[in-house]
Coordinates of C-alpha atoms in Angstrom, one line a residue:
Chain A
M1 CA 0.0 0.0 0.0
K2 CA 1.4 3.4 -1.0
I3 CA 0.1 6.2 1.2
I4 CA 0.6 9.9 0.5
V5 CA -0.1 12.3 3.3
C6 CA -0.6 15.9 2.3
I7 CA 0.4 18.4 5.0
K8 CA 0.6 22.1 5.5
Q9 CA 2.9 24.2 7.6
V10 CA 0.9 26.8 9.6
P11 CA 1.7 29.4 12.2
N12 CA 1.0 28.2 15.7
T13 CA -2.2 30.1 16.2
T14 CA -2.1 29.9 20.0
E15 CA 0.8 32.4 19.8
I16 CA -0.5 34.6 17.0
K17 CA -1.6 38.2 17.1
I18 CA -3.4 40.4 14.5
D19 CA -1.8 43.6 13.4
P20 CA -4.6 46.1 14.2
V21 CA -3.5 48.5 11.4
T22 CA -3.2 46.1 8.4
N23 CA -5.6 43.5 9.7
T24 CA -3.2 40.7 8.8
L25 CA -1.5 38.0 10.8
K26 CA 1.7 39.0 12.5
R27 CA 3.8 36.1 11.5
D28 CA 7.2 37.4 12.6
G29 CA 8.6 35.3 15.4
V30 CA 5.6 33.0 15.5
P31 CA 6.8 29.4 15.4
S32 CA 5.5 27.2 12.5
I33 CA 3.9 23.9 13.2
I34 CA 2.4 21.0 11.2
N35 CA -1.3 21.7 11.0
P36 CA -2.9 19.6 13.7
D37 CA -5.4 17.6 11.5
D38 CA -2.5 16.9 9.1
K39 CA -0.3 15.6 12.0
S40 CA -3.0 13.1 12.9
A41 CA -3.1 12.0 9.3
I42 CA 0.7 11.4 9.4
D43 CA 0.3 9.3 12.6
V44 CA -2.6 7.2 11.2
A45 CA -0.5 6.6 8.0
I46 CA 2.4 5.3 10.2
Q47 CA -0.1 3.2 12.2
L48 CA -1.3 1.6 9.0
K49 CA 2.3 1.0 8.0
E50 CA 3.1 -0.6 11.4
K51 CA 0.0 -2.8 11.3
H52 CA -0.3 -3.8 7.7
G53 CA 2.8 -2.6 5.9
A54 CA 2.8 0.5 3.8
E55 CA 5.1 3.0 2.3
V56 CA 4.4 6.5 3.7
T57 CA 5.3 9.5 1.7
V58 CA 4.6 13.0 3.0
I59 CA 4.2 16.0 0.7
C60 CA 3.9 19.7 1.5
M61 CA 3.5 22.7 -0.7
G62 CA 5.3 25.8 0.6
P63 CA 8.4 27.9 0.7
P64 CA 11.8 26.3 1.3
Q65 CA 11.4 26.7 5.1
A66 CA 8.5 24.2 5.0
E67 CA 11.2 21.5 4.7
N68 CA 11.2 21.7 8.5
A69 CA 7.6 20.3 8.7
L70 CA 8.6 17.5 6.3
R71 CA 11.7 16.6 8.4
E72 CA 9.4 16.4 11.4
A73 CA 7.2 13.9 9.6
L74 CA 10.3 11.9 8.7
A75 CA 11.3 12.0 12.4
M76 CA 7.9 10.6 13.3
G77 CA 8.6 7.6 11.0
A78 CA 7.5 8.6 7.5
D79 CA 9.5 7.0 4.7
N80 CA 9.8 9.7 2.1
A81 CA 9.2 13.5 1.9
Y82 CA 8.7 15.9 -1.0
L83 CA 8.5 19.6 -0.9
L84 CA 6.4 21.2 -3.7
T85 CA 8.0 24.5 -4.1
D86 CA 8.3 27.1 -6.9
R87 CA 7.8 30.8 -7.3
A88 CA 5.1 30.0 -9.8
F89 CA 3.0 28.5 -6.9
A90 CA 2.9 31.8 -4.9
G91 CA -0.5 33.3 -4.3
S92 CA -2.4 30.0 -4.9
D93 CA -5.8 29.8 -3.4
T94 CA -7.4 26.5 -2.5
L95 CA -8.2 25.6 -6.1
A96 CA -4.8 26.3 -7.5
T97 CA -3.2 24.6 -4.5
S98 CA -5.2 21.4 -5.0
T99 CA -4.4 21.5 -8.7
I100 CA -0.7 21.5 -7.9
V101 CA -0.9 18.9 -5.1
A102 CA -3.0 16.6 -7.3
A103 CA -0.4 16.8 -10.0
A104 CA 2.3 15.9 -7.6
I105 CA 0.2 12.9 -6.4
K106 CA -0.2 11.8 -10.0
K107 CA 3.5 12.0 -10.5
L108 CA 4.4 10.0 -7.3
G109 CA 1.5 7.5 -7.4
A110 CA -0.6 6.5 -4.4
D111 CA -3.2 4.0 -3.4
V112 CA -4.4 6.1 -0.5
V113 CA -4.2 9.8 -0.1
L114 CA -4.6 11.2 3.5
C115 CA -5.2 14.9 4.2
G116 CA -6.1 16.8 7.4
R117 CA -9.7 18.0 7.4
Q118 CA -8.7 21.7 7.4
A119 CA -5.9 24.0 8.3
I120 CA -6.0 26.2 11.4
D121 CA -4.9 29.3 9.4
G122 CA -7.4 29.2 6.5
D123 CA -10.1 26.9 7.9
T124 CA -11.6 26.3 4.5
A125 CA -11.5 22.4 4.5
Q126 CA -11.5 22.7 0.7
V127 CA -8.1 21.4 -0.4
G128 CA -8.6 17.7 0.5
P129 CA -11.9 17.3 -1.4
Q130 CA -10.6 19.4 -4.3
I131 CA -7.6 17.1 -4.7
A132 CA -9.9 14.0 -4.9
E133 CA -12.0 15.8 -7.6
H134 CA -8.9 16.6 -9.6
L135 CA -7.7 13.0 -9.3
G136 CA -11.2 11.6 -10.0
I137 CA -11.1 9.3 -7.0
P138 CA -13.6 8.7 -4.2
Q139 CA -13.3 10.8 -1.1
I140 CA -14.3 10.3 2.5
T141 CA -14.2 13.4 4.8
Y142 CA -14.1 13.9 8.6
A143 CA -12.5 10.5 9.4
A144 CA -12.5 9.8 13.2
A145 CA -11.0 6.3 12.7
I146 CA -9.4 4.4 9.9
D147 CA -8.6 0.7 9.6
Y148 CA -7.6 -1.6 6.8
N149 CA -9.1 -5.0 5.9
E150 CA -6.2 -7.0 4.5
E151 CA -8.5 -9.8 3.2
R152 CA -10.6 -7.5 1.1
N153 CA -7.9 -4.9 0.5
S154 CA -10.2 -2.1 1.6
L155 CA -10.2 0.8 4.1
I156 CA -12.8 1.0 6.8
V157 CA -13.4 4.7 7.6
K158 CA -15.6 6.0 10.5
R159 CA -16.9 9.5 9.6
Q160 CA -17.8 11.9 12.3
F161 CA -21.0 14.0 12.1
E162 CA -22.3 16.3 14.7
D163 CA -24.7 13.8 16.2
R164 CA -23.6 10.4 14.8
Y165 CA -21.0 8.3 13.0
Q166 CA -21.1 6.8 9.5
T167 CA -18.9 3.8 8.7
L168 CA -17.9 3.3 5.1
E169 CA -15.8 0.7 3.4
V170 CA -13.8 1.7 0.3
S171 CA -11.6 -0.4 -2.0
G172 CA -9.4 1.0 -4.7
Q173 CA -7.7 4.4 -4.8
C174 CA -9.3 7.0 -2.4
L175 CA -8.7 10.1 -0.4
V176 CA -9.6 10.5 3.2
T177 CA -9.6 13.7 5.3
V178 CA -8.7 13.2 8.9
L179 CA -9.8 14.9 12.1
S180 CA -7.1 15.9 14.7
T181 CA -9.1 14.0 17.3
L182 CA -8.5 10.7 15.4
C183 CA -5.4 10.1 17.5
K184 CA -2.9 11.8 19.7
P185 CA 0.0 12.2 17.2
R186 CA 3.1 10.4 18.3
Y187 CA 6.3 12.3 19.3
M188 CA 9.2 12.3 17.0
N189 CA 11.6 9.5 18.1
V190 CA 15.4 9.8 18.5
W191 CA 16.1 6.9 16.0
D192 CA 14.2 8.7 13.2
I193 CA 15.5 12.1 14.3
V194 CA 19.0 10.9 13.7
D195 CA 18.1 9.0 10.5
Q196 CA 16.3 11.9 8.8
D197 CA 19.7 13.7 8.5
S198 CA 20.8 11.2 6.0
K199 CA 17.6 11.4 3.9
E200 CA 16.9 13.8 1.1
V201 CA 13.7 15.8 1.1
G202 CA 12.9 15.8 -2.7
K203 CA 12.0 19.0 -4.4
I204 CA 9.2 19.1 -6.9
T205 CA 8.9 22.2 -9.0
F206 CA 6.5 23.5 -11.7
A207 CA 8.7 22.0 -14.4
D208 CA 8.5 18.5 -12.9
M209 CA 4.7 18.3 -13.2
D210 CA 2.1 18.2 -15.8
L211 CA 0.7 21.7 -15.1
D212 CA -0.7 24.6 -17.0
A213 CA 0.6 27.9 -15.7
K214 CA -2.8 29.5 -16.0
N215 CA -4.3 27.1 -13.5
I216 CA -1.8 27.8 -10.7
G217 CA -0.5 30.7 -8.6
L218 CA -2.4 34.0 -8.6
A219 CA -3.6 33.5 -12.2
G220 CA -5.2 30.2 -11.3
S221 CA -6.9 31.5 -8.2
P222 CA -10.5 32.7 -8.6
T223 CA -10.6 33.6 -4.9
K224 CA -10.3 37.4 -4.4
V225 CA -10.1 38.8 -0.9
Q226 CA -12.1 42.1 -0.8
S227 CA -11.2 43.1 2.8
T228 CA -10.5 41.6 6.1
A229 CA -11.6 42.8 9.5
T230 CA -10.7 42.0 13.1
K231 CA -13.6 41.5 15.4
Q232 CA -13.6 44.0 18.3
F233 CA -14.7 42.9 21.7
D234 CA -16.3 45.5 23.9
K235 CA -16.0 44.7 27.6
T236 CA -18.6 46.3 29.8
I237 CA -18.9 45.4 33.5
E238 CA -22.1 45.8 35.3
T239 CA -22.2 45.2 39.1
L240 CA -25.4 44.2 40.8
E241 CA -25.8 43.5 44.4
L242 CA -28.7 41.1 44.8
D243 CA -29.7 38.2 47.0
P244 CA -29.0 34.8 45.3
E245 CA -32.5 34.2 43.9
A246 CA -32.8 37.7 42.3
A247 CA -29.1 37.4 41.1
A248 CA -30.0 34.1 39.3
K249 CA -33.0 35.7 37.6
A250 CA -30.9 38.8 36.6
I251 CA -28.3 36.5 35.0
I252 CA -30.9 34.5 33.1
D253 CA -32.6 37.8 31.9
A254 CA -29.3 39.3 30.8
L255 CA -28.3 36.2 28.9
S256 CA -31.7 35.7 27.2
K257 CA -31.8 39.4 26.3
R258 CA -28.6 38.8 24.3
H259 CA -30.0 35.6 22.8
L260 CA -27.3 33.6 24.5
I261 CA -29.7 31.1 26.0
Chain B
M1 CA 22.4 19.0 7.7
A2 CA 23.0 18.4 11.3
E3 CA 21.1 21.5 12.1
Y4 CA 17.8 19.6 11.5
K5 CA 18.8 16.8 13.9
Q6 CA 19.4 19.2 16.7
L7 CA 16.4 21.4 15.9
L8 CA 14.0 18.5 15.7
F9 CA 15.4 16.9 18.9
E10 CA 15.0 20.1 20.8
Q11 CA 11.4 20.4 19.6
M12 CA 10.6 16.8 20.6
I13 CA 12.3 16.9 24.0
K14 CA 10.6 20.2 25.0
D15 CA 7.2 18.8 23.9
F16 CA 7.9 15.5 25.8
A17 CA 9.0 17.3 29.0
E18 CA 6.1 19.7 29.0
N19 CA 3.4 17.1 28.2
E20 CA 4.6 13.9 29.8
V21 CA 7.1 14.8 32.6
K22 CA 5.7 18.1 34.1
P23 CA 2.2 16.8 34.8
L24 CA 3.6 14.0 37.1
A25 CA 6.3 16.1 38.9
Q26 CA 4.3 17.0 41.9
E27 CA 2.6 13.6 42.3
I28 CA 5.8 11.5 42.3
D29 CA 7.4 13.9 44.8
E30 CA 4.5 13.8 47.2
E31 CA 4.1 10.0 46.9
E32 CA 7.9 9.3 46.7
R33 CA 7.0 7.2 43.7
F34 CA 9.4 6.1 40.9
P35 CA 7.9 7.2 37.6
I36 CA 8.3 3.9 35.8
E37 CA 5.7 4.9 33.2
T38 CA 7.8 7.8 32.2
V39 CA 10.9 5.6 31.9
E40 CA 8.9 3.3 29.5
K41 CA 7.9 6.3 27.4
M42 CA 11.5 7.5 27.2
G43 CA 12.6 4.0 26.2
K44 CA 10.0 3.9 23.4
L45 CA 11.2 7.3 22.0
G46 CA 14.9 6.3 22.1
I47 CA 15.7 8.8 24.9
M48 CA 17.2 6.0 27.1
G49 CA 19.7 5.1 24.4
I50 CA 20.5 8.4 22.8
I51 CA 24.2 7.9 22.9
V52 CA 24.2 4.2 22.1
P53 CA 25.3 3.4 18.5
K54 CA 22.8 1.8 16.2
Q55 CA 24.6 -1.5 16.1
Y56 CA 23.6 -2.0 19.8
G57 CA 20.0 -0.9 19.3
G58 CA 20.6 2.8 20.2
A59 CA 19.5 5.9 18.4
G60 CA 23.1 6.8 17.4
G61 CA 22.7 10.3 18.6
D62 CA 25.3 12.4 20.3
Y63 CA 26.3 13.5 23.8
N64 CA 24.9 17.0 23.2
M65 CA 21.4 15.6 22.6
Y66 CA 21.6 13.6 25.8
I67 CA 22.6 16.6 27.9
R68 CA 19.9 18.7 26.3
A69 CA 17.5 15.9 27.3
V70 CA 18.5 15.9 30.9
E71 CA 18.3 19.7 31.0
E72 CA 14.8 19.9 29.5
I73 CA 13.4 17.1 31.5
S74 CA 14.9 18.5 34.8
K75 CA 13.3 21.8 34.0
A76 CA 10.0 20.0 34.5
C77 CA 11.1 17.4 37.1
G78 CA 14.4 17.0 38.8
T79 CA 13.6 13.4 39.7
T80 CA 13.1 12.3 36.2
G81 CA 16.2 14.1 35.1
V82 CA 18.5 12.2 37.5
I83 CA 16.9 8.8 36.6
L84 CA 18.0 9.5 33.0
S85 CA 21.4 10.9 34.0
A86 CA 22.4 8.0 36.3
H87 CA 21.2 5.4 33.8
M88 CA 23.1 7.0 30.9
S89 CA 26.2 8.6 32.4
L90 CA 26.9 6.0 35.1
C91 CA 26.0 2.7 33.4
V92 CA 25.5 3.0 29.7
A93 CA 28.5 5.3 29.2
P94 CA 31.1 3.1 31.0
I95 CA 29.9 -0.1 29.3
L96 CA 30.1 1.8 26.0
E97 CA 33.6 3.1 26.8
F98 CA 35.2 0.2 28.6
G99 CA 33.1 -2.8 27.7
T100 CA 34.2 -5.7 25.5
E101 CA 32.3 -6.4 22.3
A102 CA 30.5 -9.2 24.1
Q103 CA 29.5 -7.0 27.0
K104 CA 28.2 -4.3 24.7
A105 CA 26.2 -6.7 22.7
K106 CA 24.8 -8.3 25.8
Y107 CA 23.9 -5.3 27.9
L108 CA 23.4 -2.2 25.6
P109 CA 20.4 -3.2 23.5
D110 CA 18.1 -3.6 26.6
L111 CA 19.5 -0.5 28.2
A112 CA 19.1 1.5 25.0
S113 CA 15.5 0.5 24.6
G114 CA 14.7 1.3 28.2
K115 CA 13.6 -2.3 28.8
K116 CA 16.3 -2.3 31.5
I117 CA 17.5 0.6 33.6
G118 CA 21.2 1.2 34.6
A119 CA 22.8 2.2 37.9
F120 CA 26.3 2.6 39.4
G121 CA 27.7 1.5 42.7
L122 CA 30.7 3.3 44.1
T123 CA 29.7 5.0 47.4
E124 CA 29.9 3.1 50.7
P125 CA 29.2 4.0 54.3
N126 CA 32.9 4.9 54.7
A127 CA 33.7 5.7 51.1
G128 CA 31.9 8.9 50.1
T129 CA 34.2 11.7 49.1
D130 CA 37.0 9.4 50.1
A131 CA 36.1 7.0 47.3
G132 CA 39.4 5.2 47.5
N133 CA 38.5 3.7 50.9
Q134 CA 36.5 0.9 49.3
Q135 CA 35.5 -2.1 51.6
T136 CA 33.5 -4.1 49.1
V137 CA 35.7 -7.0 47.9
A138 CA 35.8 -9.3 44.9
V139 CA 37.9 -12.4 45.4
E140 CA 38.9 -14.4 42.3
K141 CA 37.8 -18.0 42.4
D142 CA 37.5 -20.5 39.5
D143 CA 35.5 -18.9 36.7
H144 CA 34.1 -16.0 38.8
Y145 CA 34.7 -13.4 41.5
L146 CA 33.0 -13.7 44.8
L147 CA 31.6 -10.2 45.7
N148 CA 30.9 -9.2 49.3
G149 CA 30.1 -5.8 50.8
N150 CA 27.5 -3.0 50.5
K151 CA 27.0 0.2 48.6
I152 CA 24.8 3.0 49.7
F153 CA 22.9 6.0 48.2
I154 CA 22.6 4.2 44.9
T155 CA 20.4 6.1 42.4
N156 CA 17.9 3.9 40.5
A157 CA 18.6 1.0 42.8
G158 CA 15.9 -1.7 42.9
Y159 CA 14.4 -0.5 39.6
A160 CA 17.7 -0.9 37.7
D161 CA 18.7 -4.3 36.3
T162 CA 22.3 -3.6 35.3
Y163 CA 24.8 -2.2 37.9
V164 CA 28.4 -1.1 37.3
V165 CA 30.0 -1.9 40.7
I166 CA 33.5 -1.0 42.0
A167 CA 35.2 -3.5 44.4
V168 CA 38.6 -4.2 45.8
T169 CA 40.3 -7.1 44.0
G170 CA 43.7 -7.0 45.7
K171 CA 46.6 -4.8 46.7
A172 CA 48.4 -2.4 44.4
A173 CA 51.6 -0.4 44.9
K174 CA 49.7 2.5 46.4
G175 CA 46.7 1.2 48.3
P176 CA 44.0 -1.2 47.2
E177 CA 43.6 -2.6 43.7
M178 CA 40.2 -1.8 42.5
S179 CA 38.2 -3.3 39.6
A180 CA 34.8 -2.7 38.0
F181 CA 32.1 -5.3 37.4
I182 CA 28.8 -5.5 35.7
V183 CA 26.4 -7.0 38.2
E184 CA 22.9 -8.1 37.3
K185 CA 19.8 -7.8 39.5
G186 CA 18.7 -11.4 40.3
M187 CA 22.2 -12.7 40.8
E188 CA 22.2 -15.0 43.8
G189 CA 23.2 -13.1 47.0
F190 CA 22.5 -9.6 45.5
S191 CA 19.8 -7.8 47.4
F192 CA 18.6 -4.3 48.3
G193 CA 18.6 -2.6 51.7
K194 CA 16.6 0.3 52.9
K195 CA 15.3 3.0 50.6
E196 CA 16.4 6.4 51.8
K197 CA 13.8 9.0 52.7
K198 CA 15.1 12.2 51.1
M199 CA 14.6 15.9 51.2
G200 CA 14.3 16.2 47.4
I201 CA 14.3 14.2 44.1
R202 CA 11.8 12.1 46.1
G203 CA 10.5 10.1 43.2
S204 CA 14.0 8.7 42.4
A205 CA 14.9 5.4 44.1
T206 CA 17.9 5.7 46.4
C207 CA 18.8 2.4 48.1
E208 CA 21.5 0.3 49.5
L209 CA 23.0 -2.6 47.5
I210 CA 23.9 -5.7 49.5
F211 CA 26.3 -8.3 48.1
E212 CA 26.6 -11.6 50.0
N213 CA 28.8 -14.1 48.2
V214 CA 27.6 -13.0 44.8
K215 CA 29.2 -15.1 42.1
V216 CA 30.1 -12.6 39.3
P217 CA 31.3 -14.3 36.2
K218 CA 34.8 -13.3 35.2
E219 CA 33.6 -12.1 31.8
N220 CA 31.6 -9.5 33.7
M221 CA 34.7 -7.6 34.7
L222 CA 34.6 -4.1 33.1
G223 CA 38.0 -3.1 31.7
Q224 CA 41.1 -4.7 33.0
R225 CA 41.7 -5.9 36.6
G226 CA 43.0 -2.9 38.6
D227 CA 41.3 -0.3 36.3
G228 CA 38.4 0.2 38.7
F229 CA 39.3 3.5 40.2
K230 CA 40.2 4.9 36.8
I231 CA 36.9 3.8 35.4
A232 CA 35.0 5.2 38.3
M233 CA 36.7 8.6 38.0
K234 CA 36.3 8.8 34.2
T235 CA 32.6 7.7 34.6
L236 CA 32.1 10.5 37.2
D237 CA 33.7 13.1 34.8
G238 CA 30.8 12.3 32.4
G239 CA 28.3 12.0 35.2
R240 CA 29.1 15.4 36.5
I241 CA 28.0 16.9 33.2
G242 CA 24.7 15.1 33.6
I243 CA 24.2 16.5 37.1
A244 CA 25.3 19.9 35.9
A245 CA 22.6 19.7 33.2
Q246 CA 20.1 18.6 35.8
A247 CA 21.0 21.6 38.0
L248 CA 20.8 23.9 35.0
G249 CA 17.3 22.5 34.2
I250 CA 16.1 23.0 37.7
A251 CA 17.4 26.6 37.7
E252 CA 15.7 27.3 34.4
G253 CA 12.5 25.8 35.5
A254 CA 12.5 27.9 38.7
L255 CA 13.3 31.1 36.8
D256 CA 10.4 30.4 34.3
E257 CA 8.0 29.8 37.2
T258 CA 9.1 32.9 39.0
I259 CA 8.9 35.2 36.0
A260 CA 5.3 34.1 35.4
Y261 CA 4.5 34.6 39.1
V262 CA 6.0 38.1 39.5
K263 CA 4.1 39.3 36.4
S264 CA 0.7 38.1 37.8
R265 CA 1.1 38.7 41.5
K266 CA 0.0 42.2 42.6
Q267 CA 1.0 44.0 45.9
F268 CA 0.5 47.7 46.6
S269 CA -1.7 47.8 43.4
K270 CA 1.1 46.8 41.1
S271 CA 2.7 43.7 39.8
L272 CA 5.7 42.4 41.7
S273 CA 7.6 42.7 38.4
A274 CA 7.2 46.5 38.5
F275 CA 9.4 46.7 41.7
Q276 CA 13.0 47.3 41.1
N277 CA 14.1 44.7 43.6
T278 CA 12.2 42.1 41.6
Q279 CA 13.7 43.3 38.4
F280 CA 17.3 43.3 39.7
V281 CA 17.0 39.8 41.3
I282 CA 15.5 38.4 38.1
A283 CA 18.3 40.0 36.1
D284 CA 21.0 38.5 38.3
L285 CA 19.5 35.1 38.4
A286 CA 19.0 35.0 34.6
T287 CA 22.6 36.0 34.1
K288 CA 23.9 33.3 36.3
V289 CA 21.7 30.7 34.6
A290 CA 23.1 31.9 31.2
A291 CA 26.7 31.5 32.6
A292 CA 25.8 28.0 33.9
R293 CA 24.4 27.1 30.6
A294 CA 27.6 28.1 28.8
L295 CA 29.7 26.1 31.2
V296 CA 27.5 23.0 30.8
Y297 CA 27.7 23.2 27.0
I298 CA 31.5 23.7 27.1
A299 CA 31.8 20.5 29.2
T300 CA 29.5 18.7 26.8
D301 CA 31.6 19.8 23.9
A302 CA 34.7 18.5 25.7
K303 CA 33.1 15.1 26.3
Q304 CA 31.9 14.9 22.7
K305 CA 35.3 15.7 21.4
K306 CA 37.2 13.8 24.1
L307 CA 39.3 16.9 25.0
P308 CA 41.9 16.6 27.8
T309 CA 40.2 19.5 29.6
L310 CA 37.1 17.3 30.2
S311 CA 37.7 16.7 33.9
V312 CA 38.1 20.4 34.8
N313 CA 35.3 21.5 32.4
A314 CA 32.9 18.9 34.0
A315 CA 33.9 19.9 37.5
Q316 CA 33.5 23.6 36.8
A317 CA 30.1 23.0 35.1
K318 CA 28.8 21.0 38.0
L319 CA 30.2 23.3 40.7
F320 CA 28.7 26.5 39.1
A321 CA 25.4 25.0 37.8
S322 CA 24.6 23.3 41.1
E323 CA 25.4 26.4 43.2
T324 CA 23.4 28.5 40.7
A325 CA 20.5 26.1 41.0
M326 CA 20.5 26.5 44.8
E327 CA 20.8 30.3 44.6
V328 CA 18.1 30.6 41.9
T329 CA 15.6 28.3 43.7
T330 CA 16.2 29.9 47.1
K331 CA 15.6 33.4 45.7
A332 CA 12.7 32.2 43.7
V333 CA 11.0 31.0 46.8
Q334 CA 11.7 34.4 48.4
L335 CA 10.1 36.2 45.4
H336 CA 7.1 33.9 45.7
G337 CA 6.7 34.9 49.4
G338 CA 4.4 32.7 51.6
Y339 CA 3.0 30.9 48.5
G340 CA 6.5 29.8 47.6
Y341 CA 6.8 28.0 50.9
T342 CA 3.6 26.0 50.2
R343 CA 3.3 22.9 48.2
E344 CA 0.7 24.5 46.1
Y345 CA 3.5 26.0 43.9
P346 CA 6.3 23.9 42.4
I347 CA 9.0 26.2 43.6
E348 CA 9.6 24.7 47.0
R349 CA 10.1 21.3 45.4
M350 CA 12.6 22.8 43.0
M351 CA 14.5 24.2 45.9
R352 CA 14.6 20.8 47.7
D353 CA 15.6 19.1 44.4
A354 CA 18.4 21.7 43.8
K355 CA 20.2 20.9 47.0
I356 CA 21.3 17.4 46.0
T357 CA 23.1 18.7 42.9
E358 CA 25.7 20.3 45.3
I359 CA 26.2 16.9 46.9
Y360 CA 26.1 13.8 44.7
E361 CA 28.6 12.7 42.1
G362 CA 31.1 14.7 44.0
T363 CA 30.3 17.5 46.4
S364 CA 31.0 21.1 45.5
E365 CA 34.1 20.7 47.7
V366 CA 35.3 17.7 45.6
Q367 CA 34.8 19.8 42.4
R368 CA 37.0 22.5 43.9
M369 CA 39.6 19.8 44.6
V370 CA 39.5 18.6 41.1
I371 CA 39.7 22.0 39.6
S372 CA 42.5 23.3 41.8
G373 CA 44.3 20.0 41.6
A374 CA 44.5 20.2 37.8
L375 CA 45.8 23.8 38.0
L376 CA 48.3 23.5 40.9
R377 CA 49.8 20.1 40.1
K378 CA 51.5 21.4 37.0

């Protein structure tokens, strides 16, 4: 089984601040991490490798410094890593990104493609499903558990909905998007940390893939951002001195007036 | 490309210390409980065998990674830091350095995977700082040595399976002839005495080793007969860097806790951090911690490169880092005021843990002897 895991390097949003003037993320000095959903996808791919045997390849589109995220994946136990990097990719929205990633998957070849559900910086959850559409393969989104049936050569995927689960079995090539809650991703281990130094992270550029320049980068991105705004929070404090019963009623009234309950 | 190895290792060990070690620190101190589950986790991640070459099942990492591991883990928990340090510096390292091919192949894989824990037996009731005054004897007989005597204050004792033990094997030109042996838990006549009740590092096991006619096979002699004292001293040179890293970690942990505390605690309507006394104390402590860090890394580099200055570098690192740990934690408690004296905050534990770093693997006085001896003997 050849598994390709698609990951994204994102700023650690727990440490991020918004520039109040430009309304953009202040990325300077904010550490980059592997997107949490994607990290669980890496872990589940390695679990499948350990249990059933598989070759795990991790790919990431991004600037040269995204190699760090790929090296982390190798240090967790992935077999190969490729960085999709080219100036021509800059400015890609989700459609252009998925076009590029799908072309890379076609080039590398995979039985199973795993993606995180969505990235914590963009939150669109679009890239995974779009890759499946480009490749023309079935997709299963919101996976809370993935197993493999060796006899039938099929994946058993438990999808999570708000109020229930749905279990699907799929044979043949497919793409699954994974929730971060699927597992607690493993730590890197010292053996693989040492080993990754002797491994190459392959570079895949525009010229290496079957791509049309008009479908990628800014030119291939129909998404146009008109404006962004930061939500302001007004903090007002009202002090009431009441006995417990009246206080409870006052709290309920205040909350229902704001349609919070 | 080595930059990635170091970078990824730092990221991993910080994550591990924060998420796996820190949450247990208070509990294992209060309950005086050996954190066996953490040792298992460290084994699975390759931390227990960082410096062991791949051919013996280790990760094939370097000494620098190992020292960073002790430092980061001790930042969260001094107990867990010394378990790793005693295992690696005092058992894995001498077997690696002085062991025969057969000994390495037999003992290192299980030590590297964390399946087995290592320990070291030198100290005796009458041989502390005067380590040459050994009473434990090993008498050659047929295919083995008959080991008799007892060792005290042995870190990891009871939980460890593999012990590097120093014993007297005869008489040399100047004083006793000493040799080193690898002794296994479970050998007939090898038992454990009382577990010490300690001021700090209370989760670590500190026990007496008792040897009553223990038959140690001849092939378990580590190094040559008569090399025992040399092996012990060289082992302690390495061990001191481990303890220096533990002390450094404790000091860093205490400083981090204190900076967070003085920023949030208010008196006279302002944060403690707004008072100049607080600012100056923090500045001084942070500067000493930085100096300690530099000395620890210099000694680590000397060990990595096998420099002749190792012995002095290690003694200086341990002397300065342990006295810094004591000063930082004591002043950290002071800045915390009454709360710092309670067990609600981790700072009193850090102060208790810091004290031992001035004592074991050579007291501060021994370090001064080592340093001045090297300078004045010339």
